[in-house]
Amino acid sequence: MSSQVSTSRGLHPPEKIMTYESPHTWPLSVPTSKAEAGSSDDQEVRLLSVSWNQDCGCFAAGTSNGFRIFNCDPFKETFRRDLKSGGFGIVEMLFRCNILALVGGGSNMHYPPNKVMIWDDHQSRCIGEFTFRSDVRAVKLGKDNIVIVLETKIYVYNFTDLKMLHQIETLPNPKGLCCLSHHSNTSVLACPGLSQGHVRVEHFGLKVTKMITAHDSHISCMALTMDGLLLATASMKGTLIRIFNTMDGTRLQEVRRGLDKAEIYSIALSPNVQWLAVSSDKGTVHIFSLKVRVAGEDSSNDQRTLEAPRMDHQNSSSSMDPLIQTNTGSNASSSLSFMKGILPKYFSSEWSFAQFHLPEITRYIVAFGAQNTVMMVGLDGSFYRCIFDQVNGGQMTQKEYSRFLKTDYPPLRTLTA
């Protein structure tokens, strides 16, 4: 699979790109000849994709005529770029700066789905392009790398000069499954392997590749912690979520979403590695209490942990030992522990600690907000913020609801985390 890369003059390393301390300061730059900000009626707009930025403080929405950026707390639209023709099926942010990755999408495409455009909205121009022979399934941005996911191959490029660093072969990956760590001290990528149910983990900084046998069936969803040392996975069955040490492949914990087969839409790990959230086509978001802890992290840490997470352990398999502690939270399986070996396996599985039932069954992606809040963004154009009881669990309480895009059109694309 060949690719073409073109670079415009003025491409800079991400650390030198103009950044904004708050997404409210996104510049409303002069639109190009194809852009008229705020000119179209929401009723005519189709939502194609939504994706969190790296710290989940905001998210990008790709629409049938452009893209929009939303801040999460407080929730509000902070920027939009509407086009006369063509929309974007993939919109990926680089933290809170002016650089985005855009891929065309929708029924009236002006930009092809096999091209990735690195867009600088401060300069109002494309500063780099990647063209492939097949459609792009996903794009992930890091401070140093650009990761582009195709059906059976993943390309990793240097952000500074767009030179290709790695090519990774995968099983057919129509969902574009791929995770990238965002800690300053680690560079970790996780993606499907070449065998069913296997996950390939690349520790780029250590030049170490680890293959993890995660499930018997195909992988359907995955998520990494900020430092890339923990991996959560789900299979096509959608009943179990497993958490692994990415250094040695050890399975650290297994939690159960349910007994019936389900499609897992997204997995989120809290910044302090105390909680795990899962959304699925069953219309319920589940919160699980984790047994792993990041050494030195306090469970009260909020979203600021994402901005500068601490690294009190070293990058080695032995350093993971202090991460594993006994879960002090309540667990639905604890009262049956004495009967393990007698009851079926699912009776001894760890069931969810808290739940939230969505009124409509649509695709939602989840993320943790400050303290014990969970955010949910759906392809029906809705945003929820809920709070859960960290001691007693149970049903979460809805604190906020917003309809950020009123559209009657059905979604065309899956969501990305």
GROMACS .gro file of C-alpha atoms in nm:
model
  417
    1MET     CA    1   0.000   0.000   0.000
    2SER     CA    2   0.176   0.315  -0.114
    3SER     CA    3   0.122   0.668   0.006
    4GLN     CA    4   0.202   1.018  -0.110
    5VAL     CA    5   0.299   1.297   0.124
    6SER     CA    6   0.307   1.664   0.036
    7THR     CA    7   0.419   1.942   0.269
    8SER     CA    8   0.349   2.313   0.255
    9ARG     CA    9   0.612   2.556   0.371
   10GLY     CA   10   0.582   2.653   0.734
   11LEU     CA   11   0.522   2.314   0.894
   12HIS     CA   12   0.652   2.334   1.250
   13PRO     CA   13   0.694   2.083   1.532
   14PRO     CA   14   0.379   2.080   1.747
   15GLU     CA   15   0.557   2.237   2.043
   16LYS     CA   16   0.621   2.548   1.830
   17ILE     CA   17   0.268   2.576   1.698
   18MET     CA   18   0.057   2.858   1.837
   19THR     CA   19  -0.152   2.717   2.120
   20TYR     CA   20  -0.439   2.843   2.328
   21GLU     CA   21  -0.476   2.809   2.702
   22SER     CA   22  -0.851   2.780   2.660
   23PRO     CA   23  -1.055   2.654   2.363
   24HIS     CA   24  -1.258   2.975   2.393
   25THR     CA   25  -0.968   3.151   2.221
   26TRP     CA   26  -0.988   2.953   1.899
   27PRO     CA   27  -0.932   3.220   1.632
   28LEU     CA   28  -1.221   3.298   1.404
   29SER     CA   29  -0.983   3.337   1.115
   30VAL     CA   30  -1.093   3.470   0.780
   31PRO     CA   31  -1.266   3.181   0.601
   32THR     CA   32  -1.131   3.055   0.274
   33SER     CA   33  -1.333   3.093  -0.044
   34LYS     CA   34  -1.507   2.766   0.039
   35ALA     CA   35  -1.600   2.855   0.397
   36GLU     CA   36  -1.879   3.061   0.539
   37ALA     CA   37  -1.883   3.023   0.916
   38GLY     CA   38  -2.227   2.983   1.064
   39SER     CA   39  -2.406   3.012   0.731
   40SER     CA   40  -2.603   2.689   0.725
   41ASP     CA   41  -2.911   2.572   0.909
   42ASP     CA   42  -2.854   2.294   1.163
   43GLN     CA   43  -3.158   2.113   1.030
   44GLU     CA   44  -2.969   2.060   0.705
   45VAL     CA   45  -2.651   1.940   0.875
   46ARG     CA   46  -2.569   1.574   0.921
   47LEU     CA   47  -2.340   1.468   1.205
   48LEU     CA   48  -2.076   1.229   1.070
   49SER     CA   49  -1.836   1.178   1.362
   50VAL     CA   50  -1.739   1.294   1.708
   51SER     CA   51  -1.404   1.249   1.881
   52TRP     CA   52  -1.244   1.363   2.207
   53ASN     CA   53  -0.924   1.560   2.214
   54GLN     CA   54  -0.634   1.411   2.410
   55ASP     CA   55  -0.738   1.542   2.753
   56CYS     CA   56  -1.115   1.504   2.690
   57GLY     CA   57  -1.162   1.870   2.775
   58CYS     CA   58  -1.330   1.925   2.440
   59PHE     CA   59  -1.444   1.730   2.135
   60ALA     CA   60  -1.462   1.777   1.761
   61ALA     CA   61  -1.770   1.707   1.551
   62GLY     CA   62  -1.737   1.631   1.182
   63THR     CA   63  -2.046   1.735   0.988
   64SER     CA   64  -2.173   1.711   0.633
   65ASN     CA   65  -2.057   2.068   0.571
   66GLY     CA   66  -1.752   2.122   0.793
   67PHE     CA   67  -1.650   2.076   1.154
   68ARG     CA   68  -1.722   2.222   1.498
   69ILE     CA   69  -1.531   2.233   1.826
   70PHE     CA   70  -1.705   2.209   2.164
   71ASN     CA   71  -1.572   2.280   2.510
   72CYS     CA   72  -1.696   2.038   2.779
   73ASP     CA   73  -1.682   2.237   3.103
   74PRO     CA   74  -1.863   2.464   3.068
   75PHE     CA   75  -2.030   2.305   2.770
   76LYS     CA   76  -2.046   2.534   2.467
   77GLU     CA   77  -1.955   2.551   2.101
   78THR     CA   78  -1.629   2.741   2.069
   79PHE     CA   79  -1.557   2.732   1.698
   80ARG     CA   80  -1.700   2.613   1.368
   81ARG     CA   81  -1.600   2.613   1.006
   82ASP     CA   82  -1.888   2.558   0.765
   83LEU     CA   83  -1.822   2.485   0.399
   84LYS     CA   84  -2.040   2.537   0.096
   85SER     CA   85  -1.967   2.186  -0.022
   86GLY     CA   86  -1.822   1.879   0.141
   87GLY     CA   87  -1.792   1.755   0.497
   88PHE     CA   88  -1.552   1.564   0.718
   89GLY     CA   89  -1.593   1.207   0.837
   90ILE     CA   90  -1.283   1.234   1.058
   91VAL     CA   91  -1.179   1.538   1.262
   92GLU     CA   92  -0.894   1.493   1.510
   93MET     CA   93  -0.765   1.766   1.738
   94LEU     CA   94  -0.412   1.810   1.872
   95PHE     CA   95  -0.485   1.888   2.237
   96ARG     CA   96  -0.618   2.248   2.234
   97CYS     CA   97  -0.405   2.400   1.962
   98ASN     CA   98  -0.488   2.518   1.612
   99ILE     CA   99  -0.379   2.199   1.433
  100LEU     CA  100  -0.635   1.940   1.319
  101ALA     CA  101  -0.636   1.631   1.099
  102LEU     CA  102  -0.926   1.624   0.851
  103VAL     CA  103  -1.058   1.346   0.627
  104GLY     CA  104  -1.349   1.395   0.389
  105GLY     CA  105  -1.677   1.215   0.446
  106GLY     CA  106  -2.052   1.218   0.388
  107SER     CA  107  -2.263   1.174   0.078
  108ASN     CA  108  -2.153   1.504  -0.080
  109MET     CA  109  -1.777   1.475  -0.041
  110HIS     CA  110  -1.557   1.755  -0.170
  111TYR     CA  111  -1.249   1.606  -0.007
  112PRO     CA  112  -1.167   1.238  -0.078
  113PRO     CA  113  -1.179   0.980   0.205
  114ASN     CA  114  -0.831   0.852   0.112
  115LYS     CA  115  -0.657   1.181   0.192
  116VAL     CA  116  -0.553   1.321   0.532
  117MET     CA  117  -0.515   1.697   0.553
  118ILE     CA  118  -0.318   1.852   0.837
  119TRP     CA  119  -0.498   2.181   0.880
  120ASP     CA  120  -0.363   2.489   1.058
  121ASP     CA  121  -0.666   2.698   1.140
  122HIS     CA  122  -0.454   2.988   1.260
  123GLN     CA  123  -0.307   3.019   0.910
  124SER     CA  124  -0.633   2.901   0.750
  125ARG     CA  125  -0.452   2.658   0.526
  126CYS     CA  126  -0.343   2.299   0.483
  127ILE     CA  127   0.020   2.251   0.592
  128GLY     CA  128   0.054   1.885   0.493
  129GLU     CA  129  -0.129   1.610   0.305
  130PHE     CA  130  -0.116   1.229   0.297
  131THR     CA  131  -0.278   1.044   0.008
  132PHE     CA  132  -0.338   0.669   0.002
  133ARG     CA  133  -0.484   0.411  -0.235
  134SER     CA  134  -0.758   0.313   0.011
  135ASP     CA  135  -0.987   0.497   0.252
  136VAL     CA  136  -0.849   0.624   0.581
  137ARG     CA  137  -1.017   0.457   0.879
  138ALA     CA  138  -0.877   0.671   1.161
  139VAL     CA  139  -0.615   0.933   1.247
  140LYS     CA  140  -0.444   0.984   1.584
  141LEU     CA  141  -0.233   1.288   1.668
  142GLY     CA  142   0.042   1.314   1.927
  143LYS     CA  143   0.294   1.581   2.009
  144ASP     CA  144   0.558   1.398   1.807
  145ASN     CA  145   0.369   1.166   1.572
  146ILE     CA  146   0.085   1.143   1.324
  147VAL     CA  147  -0.074   0.797   1.308
  148ILE     CA  148  -0.290   0.708   1.007
  149VAL     CA  149  -0.495   0.388   1.009
  150LEU     CA  150  -0.598   0.208   0.688
  151GLU     CA  151  -0.787  -0.119   0.650
  152THR     CA  152  -0.486  -0.345   0.701
  153LYS     CA  153  -0.196  -0.108   0.766
  154ILE     CA  154  -0.095   0.168   1.005
  155TYR     CA  155   0.153   0.442   0.916
  156VAL     CA  156   0.339   0.646   1.178
  157TYR     CA  157   0.493   0.978   1.069
  158ASN     CA  158   0.718   1.231   1.235
  159PHE     CA  159   0.517   1.546   1.301
  160THR     CA  160   0.814   1.775   1.233
  161ASP     CA  161   0.898   1.676   0.875
  162LEU     CA  162   0.620   1.424   0.790
  163LYS     CA  163   0.876   1.149   0.731
  164MET     CA  164   0.744   0.796   0.777
  165LEU     CA  165   0.882   0.626   1.088
  166HIS     CA  166   0.691   0.295   1.102
  167GLN     CA  167   0.461   0.070   0.899
  168ILE     CA  168   0.249  -0.179   1.092
  169GLU     CA  169   0.052  -0.463   0.936
  170THR     CA  170  -0.282  -0.555   1.099
  171LEU     CA  171  -0.579  -0.781   1.048
  172PRO     CA  172  -0.864  -0.615   0.855
  173ASN     CA  173  -0.952  -0.319   1.077
  174PRO     CA  174  -1.264  -0.147   0.937
  175LYS     CA  175  -1.326   0.038   1.265
  176GLY     CA  176  -0.979   0.192   1.255
  177LEU     CA  177  -0.896   0.068   1.604
  178CYS     CA  178  -0.581   0.233   1.734
  179CYS     CA  179  -0.470   0.399   2.060
  180LEU     CA  180  -0.186   0.641   2.123
  181SER     CA  181  -0.044   0.744   2.461
  182HIS     CA  182  -0.008   1.115   2.536
  183HIS     CA  183   0.237   1.130   2.826
  184SER     CA  184   0.552   1.333   2.774
  185ASN     CA  185   0.773   1.046   2.898
  186THR     CA  186   0.623   0.759   2.699
  187SER     CA  187   0.531   0.686   2.339
  188VAL     CA  188   0.301   0.386   2.315
  189LEU     CA  189   0.071   0.266   2.036
  190ALA     CA  190  -0.181  -0.019   2.055
  191CYS     CA  191  -0.361  -0.173   1.756
  192PRO     CA  192  -0.498  -0.507   1.637
  193GLY     CA  193  -0.235  -0.769   1.565
  194LEU     CA  194  -0.214  -1.022   1.283
  195SER     CA  195  -0.403  -1.292   1.473
  196GLN     CA  196  -0.765  -1.287   1.586
  197GLY     CA  197  -0.804  -1.142   1.936
  198HIS     CA  198  -0.443  -1.025   1.955
  199VAL     CA  199  -0.330  -0.669   2.030
  200ARG     CA  200   0.005  -0.532   1.919
  201VAL     CA  201   0.166  -0.280   2.153
  202GLU     CA  202   0.457  -0.065   2.035
  203HIS     CA  203   0.670   0.107   2.299
  204PHE     CA  204   0.846   0.340   2.055
  205GLY     CA  205   1.072   0.503   2.312
  206LEU     CA  206   1.198   0.165   2.435
  207LYS     CA  207   1.194   0.007   2.089
  208VAL     CA  208   0.991  -0.281   2.232
  209THR     CA  209   0.702  -0.465   2.064
  210LYS     CA  210   0.463  -0.672   2.275
  211MET     CA  211   0.190  -0.903   2.144
  212ILE     CA  212  -0.101  -0.953   2.386
  213THR     CA  213  -0.352  -1.237   2.348
  214ALA     CA  214  -0.654  -1.043   2.472
  215HIS     CA  215  -0.959  -1.239   2.351
  216ASP     CA  216  -1.064  -1.544   2.152
  217SER     CA  217  -1.272  -1.341   1.906
  218HIS     CA  218  -1.186  -1.022   1.715
  219ILE     CA  219  -1.110  -0.703   1.909
  220SER     CA  220  -1.392  -0.448   1.888
  221CYS     CA  221  -1.269  -0.168   2.115
  222MET     CA  222  -0.960  -0.066   2.312
  223ALA     CA  223  -0.821   0.216   2.525
  224LEU     CA  224  -0.483   0.308   2.677
  225THR     CA  225  -0.407   0.502   2.990
  226MET     CA  226  -0.236   0.838   2.943
  227ASP     CA  227   0.108   0.684   2.997
  228GLY     CA  228   0.032   0.380   2.782
  229LEU     CA  229   0.120   0.130   3.056
  230LEU     CA  230  -0.233  -0.010   3.090
  231LEU     CA  231  -0.460  -0.135   2.810
  232ALA     CA  232  -0.834  -0.212   2.827
  233THR     CA  233  -0.991  -0.426   2.553
  234ALA     CA  234  -1.327  -0.570   2.450
  235SER     CA  235  -1.407  -0.833   2.188
  236MET     CA  236  -1.688  -0.867   1.936
  237LYS     CA  237  -1.887  -1.054   2.202
  238GLY     CA  238  -1.891  -0.742   2.417
  239THR     CA  239  -1.948  -0.921   2.747
  240LEU     CA  240  -1.603  -0.884   2.907
  241ILE     CA  241  -1.354  -0.600   2.930
  242ARG     CA  242  -0.998  -0.693   3.020
  243ILE     CA  243  -0.716  -0.477   3.152
  244PHE     CA  244  -0.352  -0.561   3.069
  245ASN     CA  245  -0.001  -0.454   3.161
  246THR     CA  246   0.137  -0.339   2.825
  247MET     CA  247   0.497  -0.408   2.926
  248ASP     CA  248   0.466  -0.783   2.984
  249GLY     CA  249   0.112  -0.859   2.861
  250THR     CA  250  -0.014  -0.971   3.202
  251ARG     CA  251  -0.391  -0.964   3.247
  252LEU     CA  252  -0.453  -0.755   3.558
  253GLN     CA  253  -0.831  -0.754   3.580
  254GLU     CA  254  -1.148  -0.868   3.404
  255VAL     CA  255  -1.488  -0.700   3.437
  256ARG     CA  256  -1.824  -0.804   3.296
  257ARG     CA  257  -2.059  -0.571   3.111
  258GLY     CA  258  -2.334  -0.833   3.085
  259LEU     CA  259  -2.428  -1.179   2.965
  260ASP     CA  260  -2.579  -1.092   2.625
  261LYS     CA  261  -2.367  -1.012   2.322
  262ALA     CA  262  -2.324  -0.638   2.267
  263GLU     CA  263  -2.131  -0.398   2.047
  264ILE     CA  264  -1.895  -0.192   2.259
  265TYR     CA  265  -1.885   0.166   2.130
  266SER     CA  266  -1.616   0.309   2.357
  267ILE     CA  267  -1.397   0.245   2.661
  268ALA     CA  268  -1.256   0.518   2.887
  269LEU     CA  269  -1.007   0.495   3.173
  270SER     CA  270  -1.010   0.767   3.438
  271PRO     CA  271  -0.692   0.976   3.473
  272ASN     CA  272  -0.622   0.832   3.818
  273VAL     CA  273  -0.681   0.474   3.690
  274GLN     CA  274  -0.952   0.419   3.950
  275TRP     CA  275  -1.250   0.383   3.717
  276LEU     CA  276  -1.337   0.240   3.377
  277ALA     CA  277  -1.640   0.342   3.168
  278VAL     CA  278  -1.799   0.146   2.882
  279SER     CA  279  -2.074   0.240   2.637
  280SER     CA  280  -2.252  -0.012   2.416
  281ASP     CA  281  -2.550  -0.067   2.189
  282LYS     CA  282  -2.752  -0.178   2.492
  283GLY     CA  283  -2.817   0.188   2.578
  284THR     CA  284  -2.639   0.166   2.915
  285VAL     CA  285  -2.311   0.320   3.026
  286HIS     CA  286  -2.135   0.105   3.288
  287ILE     CA  287  -1.874   0.224   3.539
  288PHE     CA  288  -1.634  -0.030   3.689
  289SER     CA  289  -1.404   0.003   3.987
  290LEU     CA  290  -1.046  -0.088   3.899
  291LYS     CA  291  -0.796  -0.273   4.117
  292VAL     CA  292  -0.499  -0.101   3.958
  293ARG     CA  293  -0.368   0.227   4.093
  294VAL     CA  294  -0.100   0.462   3.965
  295ALA     CA  295   0.159   0.492   4.241
  296GLY     CA  296   0.149   0.832   4.405
  297GLU     CA  297  -0.186   0.932   4.253
  298ASP     CA  298  -0.466   1.040   4.482
  299SER     CA  299  -0.815   0.917   4.393
  300SER     CA  300  -0.944   1.272   4.428
  301ASN     CA  301  -0.732   1.397   4.138
  302ASP     CA  302  -0.944   1.551   3.868
  303GLN     CA  303  -0.901   1.625   3.499
  304ARG     CA  304  -0.580   1.816   3.568
  305THR     CA  305  -0.408   1.479   3.595
  306LEU     CA  306  -0.435   1.458   3.218
  307GLU     CA  307  -0.244   1.779   3.165
  308ALA     CA  308   0.061   1.665   3.363
  309PRO     CA  309   0.023   1.305   3.483
  310ARG     CA  310   0.278   1.187   3.731
  311MET     CA  311   0.517   0.903   3.655
  312ASP     CA  312   0.631   0.762   3.990
  313HIS     CA  313   0.714   0.425   3.835
  314GLN     CA  314   0.971   0.325   3.575
  315ASN     CA  315   0.898   0.184   3.230
  316SER     CA  316   0.952  -0.183   3.310
  317SER     CA  317   0.733  -0.479   3.381
  318SER     CA  318   0.848  -0.498   3.744
  319SER     CA  319   0.741  -0.137   3.793
  320MET     CA  320   0.379  -0.239   3.739
  321ASP     CA  321   0.368  -0.429   4.070
  322PRO     CA  322   0.283  -0.121   4.279
  323LEU     CA  323  -0.003  -0.042   4.042
  324ILE     CA  324  -0.198  -0.347   4.154
  325GLN     CA  325  -0.383  -0.297   4.479
  326THR     CA  326  -0.691  -0.446   4.638
  327ASN     CA  327  -1.006  -0.270   4.529
  328THR     CA  328  -1.165  -0.107   4.833
  329GLY     CA  329  -1.485  -0.021   4.648
  330SER     CA  330  -1.794  -0.240   4.661
  331ASN     CA  331  -1.815  -0.516   4.401
  332ALA     CA  332  -2.110  -0.724   4.292
  333SER     CA  333  -1.904  -1.044   4.293
  334SER     CA  334  -1.742  -1.014   4.636
  335SER     CA  335  -2.021  -1.188   4.823
  336LEU     CA  336  -1.987  -1.491   4.595
  337SER     CA  337  -1.610  -1.523   4.618
  338PHE     CA  338  -1.628  -1.822   4.854
  339MET     CA  339  -1.823  -2.016   4.589
  340LYS     CA  340  -1.573  -1.972   4.306
  341GLY     CA  341  -1.515  -2.305   4.137
  342ILE     CA  342  -1.872  -2.413   4.207
  343LEU     CA  343  -2.074  -2.145   4.028
  344PRO     CA  344  -2.036  -2.070   3.655
  345LYS     CA  345  -1.754  -1.830   3.571
  346TYR     CA  346  -1.979  -1.529   3.519
  347PHE     CA  347  -2.094  -1.540   3.882
  348SER     CA  348  -1.739  -1.463   3.993
  349SER     CA  349  -1.689  -1.187   3.733
  350GLU     CA  350  -1.669  -0.828   3.848
  351TRP     CA  351  -1.989  -0.648   3.760
  352SER     CA  352  -2.037  -0.276   3.709
  353PHE     CA  353  -2.026  -0.042   4.006
  354ALA     CA  354  -2.248   0.232   3.858
  355GLN     CA  355  -2.476   0.266   3.555
  356PHE     CA  356  -2.659   0.523   3.346
  357HIS     CA  357  -2.942   0.443   3.104
  358LEU     CA  358  -2.961   0.657   2.794
  359PRO     CA  359  -3.309   0.743   2.662
  360GLU     CA  360  -3.215   0.664   2.302
  361ILE     CA  361  -3.002   0.380   2.172
  362THR     CA  362  -2.746   0.557   1.958
  363ARG     CA  363  -2.369   0.556   1.938
  364TYR     CA  364  -2.209   0.731   2.233
  365ILE     CA  365  -1.848   0.784   2.330
  366VAL     CA  366  -1.765   0.830   2.698
  367ALA     CA  367  -1.496   1.014   2.894
  368PHE     CA  368  -1.429   1.107   3.254
  369GLY     CA  369  -1.464   1.466   3.362
  370ALA     CA  370  -1.359   1.633   3.686
  371GLN     CA  371  -1.378   1.415   3.997
  372ASN     CA  372  -1.662   1.159   3.971
  373THR     CA  373  -1.834   1.283   3.656
  374VAL     CA  374  -1.876   1.104   3.325
  375MET     CA  375  -1.945   1.272   2.989
  376MET     CA  376  -2.125   1.112   2.696
  377VAL     CA  377  -2.142   1.243   2.339
  378GLY     CA  378  -2.379   1.082   2.088
  379LEU     CA  379  -2.417   1.075   1.712
  380ASP     CA  380  -2.768   1.203   1.763
  381GLY     CA  381  -2.609   1.538   1.856
  382SER     CA  382  -2.654   1.507   2.233
  383PHE     CA  383  -2.420   1.568   2.527
  384TYR     CA  384  -2.470   1.431   2.881
  385ARG     CA  385  -2.282   1.492   3.202
  386CYS     CA  386  -2.354   1.253   3.488
  387ILE     CA  387  -2.222   1.204   3.839
  388PHE     CA  388  -2.180   0.874   4.023
  389ASP     CA  389  -2.152   0.791   4.393
  390GLN     CA  390  -1.793   0.677   4.451
  391VAL     CA  391  -1.890   0.492   4.769
  392ASN     CA  392  -2.227   0.330   4.697
  393GLY     CA  393  -2.237   0.322   4.317
  394GLY     CA  394  -2.576   0.242   4.161
  395GLN     CA  395  -2.762   0.462   3.918
  396MET     CA  396  -2.578   0.775   3.807
  397THR     CA  397  -2.744   1.115   3.834
  398GLN     CA  398  -2.782   1.331   3.525
  399LYS     CA  399  -2.641   1.679   3.585
  400GLU     CA  400  -2.645   1.827   3.235
  401TYR     CA  401  -2.798   1.765   2.894
  402SER     CA  402  -2.743   1.962   2.574
  403ARG     CA  403  -2.852   1.909   2.216
  404PHE     CA  404  -2.555   2.057   2.036
  405LEU     CA  405  -2.672   1.973   1.684
  406LYS     CA  406  -3.039   1.934   1.602
  407THR     CA  407  -3.055   1.698   1.308
  408ASP     CA  408  -3.302   1.434   1.198
  409TYR     CA  409  -3.051   1.261   0.975
  410PRO     CA  410  -2.919   0.920   1.078
  411PRO     CA  411  -2.547   0.888   1.162
  412LEU     CA  412  -2.322   0.768   0.882
  413ARG     CA  413  -2.002   0.694   1.070
  414THR     CA  414  -1.891   0.530   1.391
  415LEU     CA  415  -1.735   0.734   1.667
  416THR     CA  416  -1.372   0.752   1.769
  417ALA     CA  417  -1.233   0.786   2.115
   0.00000   0.00000   0.00000
